[in-house]
Amino acid sequence: MFKYFEPNKIFSITSKAPKYVLFLFIVILSIGLTEALILSPEDYKQSHTVRIMYVHVPAAWISLGIFSAITFLSIVGYIFKIRNFFLIAKSLAPSGLVFNIIALVTGSIWGKPTWGTWWAWDARITSMLILALFYIMYLVAWRIFEDNDKAFKVTSIITILGIINVPIIKYSVDWWNTLHQPASINILSKSSIHISMLFPLMTMTAAFALFSLLIFLMKYNTELIKIKNKGLDRL
């Protein structure tokens, strides 16, 4: 079993993957931008301002998804002492933070013409800002603690505390009176968003997911090289 965790074997696969992911990212992003900026209709209330949605919403989704994945990997990795799970989680975090910041910035840009202000201490905006702080704490913890065991423990605690904020972000528009509109896309019920807007939204989400995968592979390969340089046989 442990032979599959040898840095050389993993690196032989992950080192070849970025060029294929980059190609797919460019293709999907090109389709997504064409749909979002040209082919999709303008909103009857927000006009062309609604096109910010095609960046803002996917960025928020990816950020939430990555933090959820980091939490899962950290908990399972800590319980079963699987170092590779921590390595994967650590490599995912930078792209998660990037998309969190993109969501906050685009939300602020969208808020100005829609709400008349760049920033409001709305429940969802505030909880997204808190998520960004957890991302930062997580990444800083990896830099502060040189002892891997201590880093594993501290980062796991940060993710467990941070994951509590994820459902708050999701359901904040239902639990409190907020400036944000209720969810337009529902998995268990019919979505209120039209297919002409849903398709570019899903396409841009796929493009952002590929971009986050590309960042992850670059970071993960760097971590594998560090392990190889230390002369470790396996993760």
PDB file of C-alpha atoms in Angstrom:
ATOM      1  CA  MET A   1       0.000   0.000   0.000  1.00  0.00           C
ATOM      2  CA  PHE A   2       2.731   2.476   0.969  1.00  0.00           C
ATOM      3  CA  LYS A   3       4.382   2.139  -2.446  1.00  0.00           C
ATOM      4  CA  TYR A   4       1.628   4.364  -3.843  1.00  0.00           C
ATOM      5  CA  PHE A   5       2.693   7.146  -1.478  1.00  0.00           C
ATOM      6  CA  GLU A   6       6.267   7.289  -2.692  1.00  0.00           C
ATOM      7  CA  PRO A   7       7.061  10.890  -3.771  1.00  0.00           C
ATOM      8  CA  ASN A   8       8.726   9.705  -6.989  1.00  0.00           C
ATOM      9  CA  LYS A   9       5.647   7.743  -8.092  1.00  0.00           C
ATOM     10  CA  ILE A  10       3.223  10.541  -7.231  1.00  0.00           C
ATOM     11  CA  PHE A  11       5.414  13.211  -8.823  1.00  0.00           C
ATOM     12  CA  SER A  12       5.703  11.214 -12.056  1.00  0.00           C
ATOM     13  CA  ILE A  13       1.938  11.603 -12.433  1.00  0.00           C
ATOM     14  CA  THR A  14       1.273  15.072 -11.018  1.00  0.00           C
ATOM     15  CA  SER A  15       4.191  16.695 -12.843  1.00  0.00           C
ATOM     16  CA  LYS A  16       2.624  15.846 -16.226  1.00  0.00           C
ATOM     17  CA  ALA A  17      -0.908  16.886 -15.326  1.00  0.00           C
ATOM     18  CA  PRO A  18      -0.612  20.744 -15.277  1.00  0.00           C
ATOM     19  CA  LYS A  19      -0.173  21.130 -19.047  1.00  0.00           C
ATOM     20  CA  TYR A  20      -3.376  19.160 -19.729  1.00  0.00           C
ATOM     21  CA  VAL A  21      -5.285  21.019 -17.028  1.00  0.00           C
ATOM     22  CA  LEU A  22      -4.057  24.353 -18.423  1.00  0.00           C
ATOM     23  CA  PHE A  23      -5.296  23.419 -21.908  1.00  0.00           C
ATOM     24  CA  LEU A  24      -8.734  22.442 -20.583  1.00  0.00           C
ATOM     25  CA  PHE A  25      -8.863  25.608 -18.465  1.00  0.00           C
ATOM     26  CA  ILE A  26      -8.197  27.863 -21.475  1.00  0.00           C
ATOM     27  CA  VAL A  27     -10.847  26.090 -23.574  1.00  0.00           C
ATOM     28  CA  ILE A  28     -13.536  26.113 -20.867  1.00  0.00           C
ATOM     29  CA  LEU A  29     -12.735  29.695 -19.816  1.00  0.00           C
ATOM     30  CA  SER A  30     -13.008  30.884 -23.423  1.00  0.00           C
ATOM     31  CA  ILE A  31     -16.438  29.277 -23.747  1.00  0.00           C
ATOM     32  CA  GLY A  32     -17.517  30.620 -20.368  1.00  0.00           C
ATOM     33  CA  LEU A  33     -16.426  34.204 -21.076  1.00  0.00           C
ATOM     34  CA  THR A  34     -18.113  34.157 -24.486  1.00  0.00           C
ATOM     35  CA  GLU A  35     -21.356  32.950 -22.939  1.00  0.00           C
ATOM     36  CA  ALA A  36     -21.143  35.287 -19.921  1.00  0.00           C
ATOM     37  CA  LEU A  37     -20.108  38.494 -21.672  1.00  0.00           C
ATOM     38  CA  ILE A  38     -21.728  38.155 -25.089  1.00  0.00           C
ATOM     39  CA  LEU A  39     -24.421  35.492 -25.399  1.00  0.00           C
ATOM     40  CA  SER A  40     -26.155  35.618 -22.021  1.00  0.00           C
ATOM     41  CA  PRO A  41     -28.987  38.163 -21.676  1.00  0.00           C
ATOM     42  CA  GLU A  42     -28.849  41.234 -19.487  1.00  0.00           C
ATOM     43  CA  ASP A  43     -30.999  41.307 -16.358  1.00  0.00           C
ATOM     44  CA  TYR A  44     -34.251  43.266 -16.511  1.00  0.00           C
ATOM     45  CA  LYS A  45     -33.355  45.072 -13.259  1.00  0.00           C
ATOM     46  CA  GLN A  46     -29.563  45.093 -13.069  1.00  0.00           C
ATOM     47  CA  SER A  47     -28.883  45.310 -16.811  1.00  0.00           C
ATOM     48  CA  HIS A  48     -25.278  44.344 -17.715  1.00  0.00           C
ATOM     49  CA  THR A  49     -24.154  44.662 -14.093  1.00  0.00           C
ATOM     50  CA  VAL A  50     -25.479  41.153 -13.536  1.00  0.00           C
ATOM     51  CA  ARG A  51     -22.532  39.768 -15.528  1.00  0.00           C
ATOM     52  CA  ILE A  52     -20.363  40.178 -12.417  1.00  0.00           C
ATOM     53  CA  MET A  53     -22.326  37.169 -11.150  1.00  0.00           C
ATOM     54  CA  TYR A  54     -20.401  34.898 -13.532  1.00  0.00           C
ATOM     55  CA  VAL A  55     -17.203  35.618 -11.613  1.00  0.00           C
ATOM     56  CA  HIS A  56     -18.544  36.339  -8.129  1.00  0.00           C
ATOM     57  CA  VAL A  57     -20.738  33.263  -7.621  1.00  0.00           C
ATOM     58  CA  PRO A  58     -18.320  30.618  -8.978  1.00  0.00           C
ATOM     59  CA  ALA A  59     -15.483  32.142  -6.923  1.00  0.00           C
ATOM     60  CA  ALA A  60     -17.592  31.889  -3.756  1.00  0.00           C
ATOM     61  CA  TRP A  61     -18.599  28.297  -4.550  1.00  0.00           C
ATOM     62  CA  ILE A  62     -15.021  27.200  -5.185  1.00  0.00           C
ATOM     63  CA  SER A  63     -13.793  28.896  -2.013  1.00  0.00           C
ATOM     64  CA  LEU A  64     -16.435  27.150   0.114  1.00  0.00           C
ATOM     65  CA  GLY A  65     -15.819  23.817  -1.595  1.00  0.00           C
ATOM     66  CA  ILE A  66     -12.067  23.967  -1.077  1.00  0.00           C
ATOM     67  CA  PHE A  67     -12.363  24.826   2.616  1.00  0.00           C
ATOM     68  CA  SER A  68     -14.790  21.937   3.081  1.00  0.00           C
ATOM     69  CA  ALA A  69     -12.316  19.612   1.340  1.00  0.00           C
ATOM     70  CA  ILE A  70      -9.439  20.916   3.466  1.00  0.00           C
ATOM     71  CA  THR A  71     -11.433  20.242   6.625  1.00  0.00           C
ATOM     72  CA  PHE A  72     -12.282  16.690   5.548  1.00  0.00           C
ATOM     73  CA  LEU A  73      -8.681  15.924   4.594  1.00  0.00           C
ATOM     74  CA  SER A  74      -7.345  17.419   7.825  1.00  0.00           C
ATOM     75  CA  ILE A  75      -9.712  15.462  10.081  1.00  0.00           C
ATOM     76  CA  VAL A  76      -9.220  12.135   8.283  1.00  0.00           C
ATOM     77  CA  GLY A  77      -5.486  12.754   7.972  1.00  0.00           C
ATOM     78  CA  TYR A  78      -5.147  13.481  11.681  1.00  0.00           C
ATOM     79  CA  ILE A  79      -7.231  10.480  12.777  1.00  0.00           C
ATOM     80  CA  PHE A  80      -5.499   7.970  10.507  1.00  0.00           C
ATOM     81  CA  LYS A  81      -2.077   9.681  10.467  1.00  0.00           C
ATOM     82  CA  ILE A  82      -2.052  10.086   6.680  1.00  0.00           C
ATOM     83  CA  ARG A  83       0.525  12.778   5.973  1.00  0.00           C
ATOM     84  CA  ASN A  84      -0.350  12.959   2.298  1.00  0.00           C
ATOM     85  CA  PHE A  85      -3.846  14.235   3.168  1.00  0.00           C
ATOM     86  CA  PHE A  86      -2.286  17.180   5.005  1.00  0.00           C
ATOM     87  CA  LEU A  87      -0.040  17.802   2.023  1.00  0.00           C
ATOM     88  CA  ILE A  88      -3.046  17.880  -0.300  1.00  0.00           C
ATOM     89  CA  ALA A  89      -4.964  20.172   2.077  1.00  0.00           C
ATOM     90  CA  LYS A  90      -1.996  22.524   2.406  1.00  0.00           C
ATOM     91  CA  SER A  91      -1.666  22.668  -1.381  1.00  0.00           C
ATOM     92  CA  LEU A  92      -5.376  23.418  -1.861  1.00  0.00           C
ATOM     93  CA  ALA A  93      -5.475  26.336   0.588  1.00  0.00           C
ATOM     94  CA  PRO A  94      -3.783  29.040  -1.572  1.00  0.00           C
ATOM     95  CA  SER A  95      -6.318  28.724  -4.392  1.00  0.00           C
ATOM     96  CA  GLY A  96      -9.146  28.700  -1.848  1.00  0.00           C
ATOM     97  CA  LEU A  97      -7.930  31.983  -0.382  1.00  0.00           C
ATOM     98  CA  VAL A  98      -7.509  33.500  -3.851  1.00  0.00           C
ATOM     99  CA  PHE A  99     -11.106  32.703  -4.796  1.00  0.00           C
ATOM    100  CA  ASN A 100     -12.348  33.907  -1.412  1.00  0.00           C
ATOM    101  CA  ILE A 101     -10.712  37.292  -2.048  1.00  0.00           C
ATOM    102  CA  ILE A 102     -12.102  37.365  -5.605  1.00  0.00           C
ATOM    103  CA  ALA A 103     -15.591  36.724  -4.217  1.00  0.00           C
ATOM    104  CA  LEU A 104     -15.232  39.565  -1.701  1.00  0.00           C
ATOM    105  CA  VAL A 105     -13.841  42.038  -4.253  1.00  0.00           C
ATOM    106  CA  THR A 106     -16.374  41.243  -6.994  1.00  0.00           C
ATOM    107  CA  GLY A 107     -19.155  41.302  -4.409  1.00  0.00           C
ATOM    108  CA  SER A 108     -18.065  44.795  -3.399  1.00  0.00           C
ATOM    109  CA  ILE A 109     -17.977  45.914  -7.048  1.00  0.00           C
ATOM    110  CA  TRP A 110     -21.421  44.403  -7.611  1.00  0.00           C
ATOM    111  CA  GLY A 111     -22.769  45.962  -4.430  1.00  0.00           C
ATOM    112  CA  LYS A 112     -21.989  49.549  -5.435  1.00  0.00           C
ATOM    113  CA  PRO A 113     -24.495  49.846  -8.327  1.00  0.00           C
ATOM    114  CA  THR A 114     -26.957  47.380  -6.752  1.00  0.00           C
ATOM    115  CA  TRP A 115     -27.040  48.489  -3.117  1.00  0.00           C
ATOM    116  CA  GLY A 116     -25.455  51.937  -3.441  1.00  0.00           C
ATOM    117  CA  THR A 117     -22.449  51.044  -1.280  1.00  0.00           C
ATOM    118  CA  TRP A 118     -19.142  49.230  -1.670  1.00  0.00           C
ATOM    119  CA  TRP A 119     -19.441  47.431   1.646  1.00  0.00           C
ATOM    120  CA  ALA A 120     -22.143  46.559   4.154  1.00  0.00           C
ATOM    121  CA  TRP A 121     -21.875  44.392   7.227  1.00  0.00           C
ATOM    122  CA  ASP A 122     -24.375  42.019   5.726  1.00  0.00           C
ATOM    123  CA  ALA A 123     -24.515  38.498   7.251  1.00  0.00           C
ATOM    124  CA  ARG A 124     -23.203  36.756   4.136  1.00  0.00           C
ATOM    125  CA  ILE A 125     -20.505  39.339   3.381  1.00  0.00           C
ATOM    126  CA  THR A 126     -19.287  39.289   6.973  1.00  0.00           C
ATOM    127  CA  SER A 127     -19.230  35.484   7.141  1.00  0.00           C
ATOM    128  CA  MET A 128     -17.263  35.348   3.866  1.00  0.00           C
ATOM    129  CA  LEU A 129     -14.753  37.783   5.355  1.00  0.00           C
ATOM    130  CA  ILE A 130     -14.466  35.513   8.404  1.00  0.00           C
ATOM    131  CA  LEU A 131     -13.802  32.569   6.081  1.00  0.00           C
ATOM    132  CA  ALA A 132     -10.929  34.515   4.504  1.00  0.00           C
ATOM    133  CA  LEU A 133      -9.474  35.046   7.986  1.00  0.00           C
ATOM    134  CA  PHE A 134      -9.618  31.292   8.636  1.00  0.00           C
ATOM    135  CA  TYR A 135      -7.815  30.677   5.336  1.00  0.00           C
ATOM    136  CA  ILE A 136      -5.112  33.131   6.382  1.00  0.00           C
ATOM    137  CA  MET A 137      -4.786  31.565   9.841  1.00  0.00           C
ATOM    138  CA  TYR A 138      -4.497  28.145   8.244  1.00  0.00           C
ATOM    139  CA  LEU A 139      -1.693  29.193   5.887  1.00  0.00           C
ATOM    140  CA  VAL A 140       0.126  31.169   8.584  1.00  0.00           C
ATOM    141  CA  ALA A 141       0.016  28.144  10.909  1.00  0.00           C
ATOM    142  CA  TRP A 142       1.920  26.092   8.343  1.00  0.00           C
ATOM    143  CA  ARG A 143       4.645  28.750   8.283  1.00  0.00           C
ATOM    144  CA  ILE A 144       4.855  29.209  12.048  1.00  0.00           C
ATOM    145  CA  PHE A 145       5.064  25.576  13.162  1.00  0.00           C
ATOM    146  CA  GLU A 146       8.112  23.748  11.834  1.00  0.00           C
ATOM    147  CA  ASP A 147       7.199  20.589  13.764  1.00  0.00           C
ATOM    148  CA  ASN A 148       4.894  18.638  11.447  1.00  0.00           C
ATOM    149  CA  ASP A 149       2.936  16.987  14.248  1.00  0.00           C
ATOM    150  CA  LYS A 150       2.159  20.340  15.833  1.00  0.00           C
ATOM    151  CA  ALA A 151       1.284  21.843  12.447  1.00  0.00           C
ATOM    152  CA  PHE A 152      -1.078  18.944  11.750  1.00  0.00           C
ATOM    153  CA  LYS A 153      -2.839  19.466  15.067  1.00  0.00           C
ATOM    154  CA  VAL A 154      -3.121  23.265  14.873  1.00  0.00           C
ATOM    155  CA  THR A 155      -4.290  23.331  11.242  1.00  0.00           C
ATOM    156  CA  SER A 156      -6.872  20.643  11.982  1.00  0.00           C
ATOM    157  CA  ILE A 157      -8.282  22.728  14.845  1.00  0.00           C
ATOM    158  CA  ILE A 158      -8.427  25.807  12.589  1.00  0.00           C
ATOM    159  CA  THR A 159     -10.346  23.914   9.892  1.00  0.00           C
ATOM    160  CA  ILE A 160     -12.785  22.389  12.409  1.00  0.00           C
ATOM    161  CA  LEU A 161     -13.565  25.846  13.797  1.00  0.00           C
ATOM    162  CA  GLY A 162     -13.718  27.338  10.314  1.00  0.00           C
ATOM    163  CA  ILE A 163     -16.094  24.747   8.874  1.00  0.00           C
ATOM    164  CA  ILE A 164     -18.762  25.942  11.325  1.00  0.00           C
ATOM    165  CA  ASN A 165     -18.825  29.153   9.292  1.00  0.00           C
ATOM    166  CA  VAL A 166     -19.568  27.380   5.978  1.00  0.00           C
ATOM    167  CA  PRO A 167     -23.245  26.543   6.665  1.00  0.00           C
ATOM    168  CA  ILE A 168     -23.634  30.043   8.123  1.00  0.00           C
ATOM    169  CA  ILE A 169     -22.514  31.466   4.770  1.00  0.00           C
ATOM    170  CA  LYS A 170     -24.858  29.140   2.901  1.00  0.00           C
ATOM    171  CA  TYR A 171     -27.996  29.738   4.992  1.00  0.00           C
ATOM    172  CA  SER A 172     -27.380  33.316   6.141  1.00  0.00           C
ATOM    173  CA  VAL A 173     -29.871  34.632   3.555  1.00  0.00           C
ATOM    174  CA  ASP A 174     -32.540  32.303   5.000  1.00  0.00           C
ATOM    175  CA  TRP A 175     -31.780  32.796   8.697  1.00  0.00           C
ATOM    176  CA  TRP A 176     -31.504  36.603   8.731  1.00  0.00           C
ATOM    177  CA  ASN A 177     -32.759  39.615   6.813  1.00  0.00           C
ATOM    178  CA  THR A 178     -29.845  40.375   4.518  1.00  0.00           C
ATOM    179  CA  LEU A 179     -29.125  42.463   1.445  1.00  0.00           C
ATOM    180  CA  HIS A 180     -28.407  39.300  -0.508  1.00  0.00           C
ATOM    181  CA  GLN A 181     -31.209  37.705  -2.450  1.00  0.00           C
ATOM    182  CA  PRO A 182     -32.211  34.084  -1.624  1.00  0.00           C
ATOM    183  CA  ALA A 183     -30.503  31.269  -3.505  1.00  0.00           C
ATOM    184  CA  SER A 184     -31.489  31.061  -7.178  1.00  0.00           C
ATOM    185  CA  ILE A 185     -30.067  27.564  -7.671  1.00  0.00           C
ATOM    186  CA  ASN A 186     -31.465  24.643  -5.698  1.00  0.00           C
ATOM    187  CA  ILE A 187     -30.370  21.021  -5.961  1.00  0.00           C
ATOM    188  CA  LEU A 188     -33.478  19.479  -4.397  1.00  0.00           C
ATOM    189  CA  SER A 189     -36.014  21.823  -5.987  1.00  0.00           C
ATOM    190  CA  LYS A 190     -36.501  23.790  -9.181  1.00  0.00           C
ATOM    191  CA  SER A 191     -34.013  26.617  -9.698  1.00  0.00           C
ATOM    192  CA  SER A 192     -35.329  30.109 -10.405  1.00  0.00           C
ATOM    193  CA  ILE A 193     -32.446  31.073 -12.699  1.00  0.00           C
ATOM    194  CA  HIS A 194     -33.020  30.733 -16.458  1.00  0.00           C
ATOM    195  CA  ILE A 195     -30.954  28.260 -18.467  1.00  0.00           C
ATOM    196  CA  SER A 196     -29.483  31.128 -20.530  1.00  0.00           C
ATOM    197  CA  MET A 197     -27.788  32.351 -17.333  1.00  0.00           C
ATOM    198  CA  LEU A 198     -27.318  28.957 -15.677  1.00  0.00           C
ATOM    199  CA  PHE A 199     -25.181  27.545 -18.500  1.00  0.00           C
ATOM    200  CA  PRO A 200     -22.498  30.297 -18.460  1.00  0.00           C
ATOM    201  CA  LEU A 201     -22.573  30.219 -14.651  1.00  0.00           C
ATOM    202  CA  MET A 202     -21.837  26.480 -14.608  1.00  0.00           C
ATOM    203  CA  THR A 203     -19.222  26.861 -17.352  1.00  0.00           C
ATOM    204  CA  MET A 204     -17.372  29.565 -15.420  1.00  0.00           C
ATOM    205  CA  THR A 205     -17.565  27.410 -12.299  1.00  0.00           C
ATOM    206  CA  ALA A 206     -15.928  24.569 -14.220  1.00  0.00           C
ATOM    207  CA  ALA A 207     -13.233  26.952 -15.479  1.00  0.00           C
ATOM    208  CA  PHE A 208     -12.511  28.210 -11.959  1.00  0.00           C
ATOM    209  CA  ALA A 209     -12.397  24.627 -10.667  1.00  0.00           C
ATOM    210  CA  LEU A 210      -9.787  23.803 -13.309  1.00  0.00           C
ATOM    211  CA  PHE A 211      -7.790  26.897 -12.381  1.00  0.00           C
ATOM    212  CA  SER A 212      -7.838  25.912  -8.711  1.00  0.00           C
ATOM    213  CA  LEU A 213      -6.721  22.413  -9.737  1.00  0.00           C
ATOM    214  CA  LEU A 214      -3.852  23.966 -11.699  1.00  0.00           C
ATOM    215  CA  ILE A 215      -2.711  26.026  -8.694  1.00  0.00           C
ATOM    216  CA  PHE A 216      -3.046  22.944  -6.491  1.00  0.00           C
ATOM    217  CA  LEU A 217      -0.883  20.805  -8.778  1.00  0.00           C
ATOM    218  CA  MET A 218       1.848  23.458  -8.914  1.00  0.00           C
ATOM    219  CA  LYS A 219       1.866  23.795  -5.112  1.00  0.00           C
ATOM    220  CA  TYR A 220       1.604  20.036  -4.536  1.00  0.00           C
ATOM    221  CA  ASN A 221       4.488  19.314  -6.896  1.00  0.00           C
ATOM    222  CA  THR A 222       6.604  21.874  -5.046  1.00  0.00           C
ATOM    223  CA  GLU A 223       5.842  20.118  -1.750  1.00  0.00           C
ATOM    224  CA  LEU A 224       6.753  16.751  -3.271  1.00  0.00           C
ATOM    225  CA  ILE A 225      10.086  18.139  -4.470  1.00  0.00           C
ATOM    226  CA  LYS A 226      10.800  19.361  -0.929  1.00  0.00           C
ATOM    227  CA  ILE A 227      10.086  15.866   0.414  1.00  0.00           C
ATOM    228  CA  LYS A 228      12.323  14.278  -2.220  1.00  0.00           C
ATOM    229  CA  ASN A 229      15.135  16.678  -1.333  1.00  0.00           C
ATOM    230  CA  LYS A 230      14.842  15.615   2.303  1.00  0.00           C
ATOM    231  CA  GLY A 231      15.481  12.058   1.207  1.00  0.00           C
ATOM    232  CA  LEU A 232      12.163  10.635   2.413  1.00  0.00           C
ATOM    233  CA  ASP A 233      11.097   7.365   0.813  1.00  0.00           C
ATOM    234  CA  ARG A 234       7.353   7.903   1.179  1.00  0.00           C
ATOM    235  CA  LEU A 235       4.782  10.331   2.503  1.00  0.00           C
TER     236      LEU A 235
END
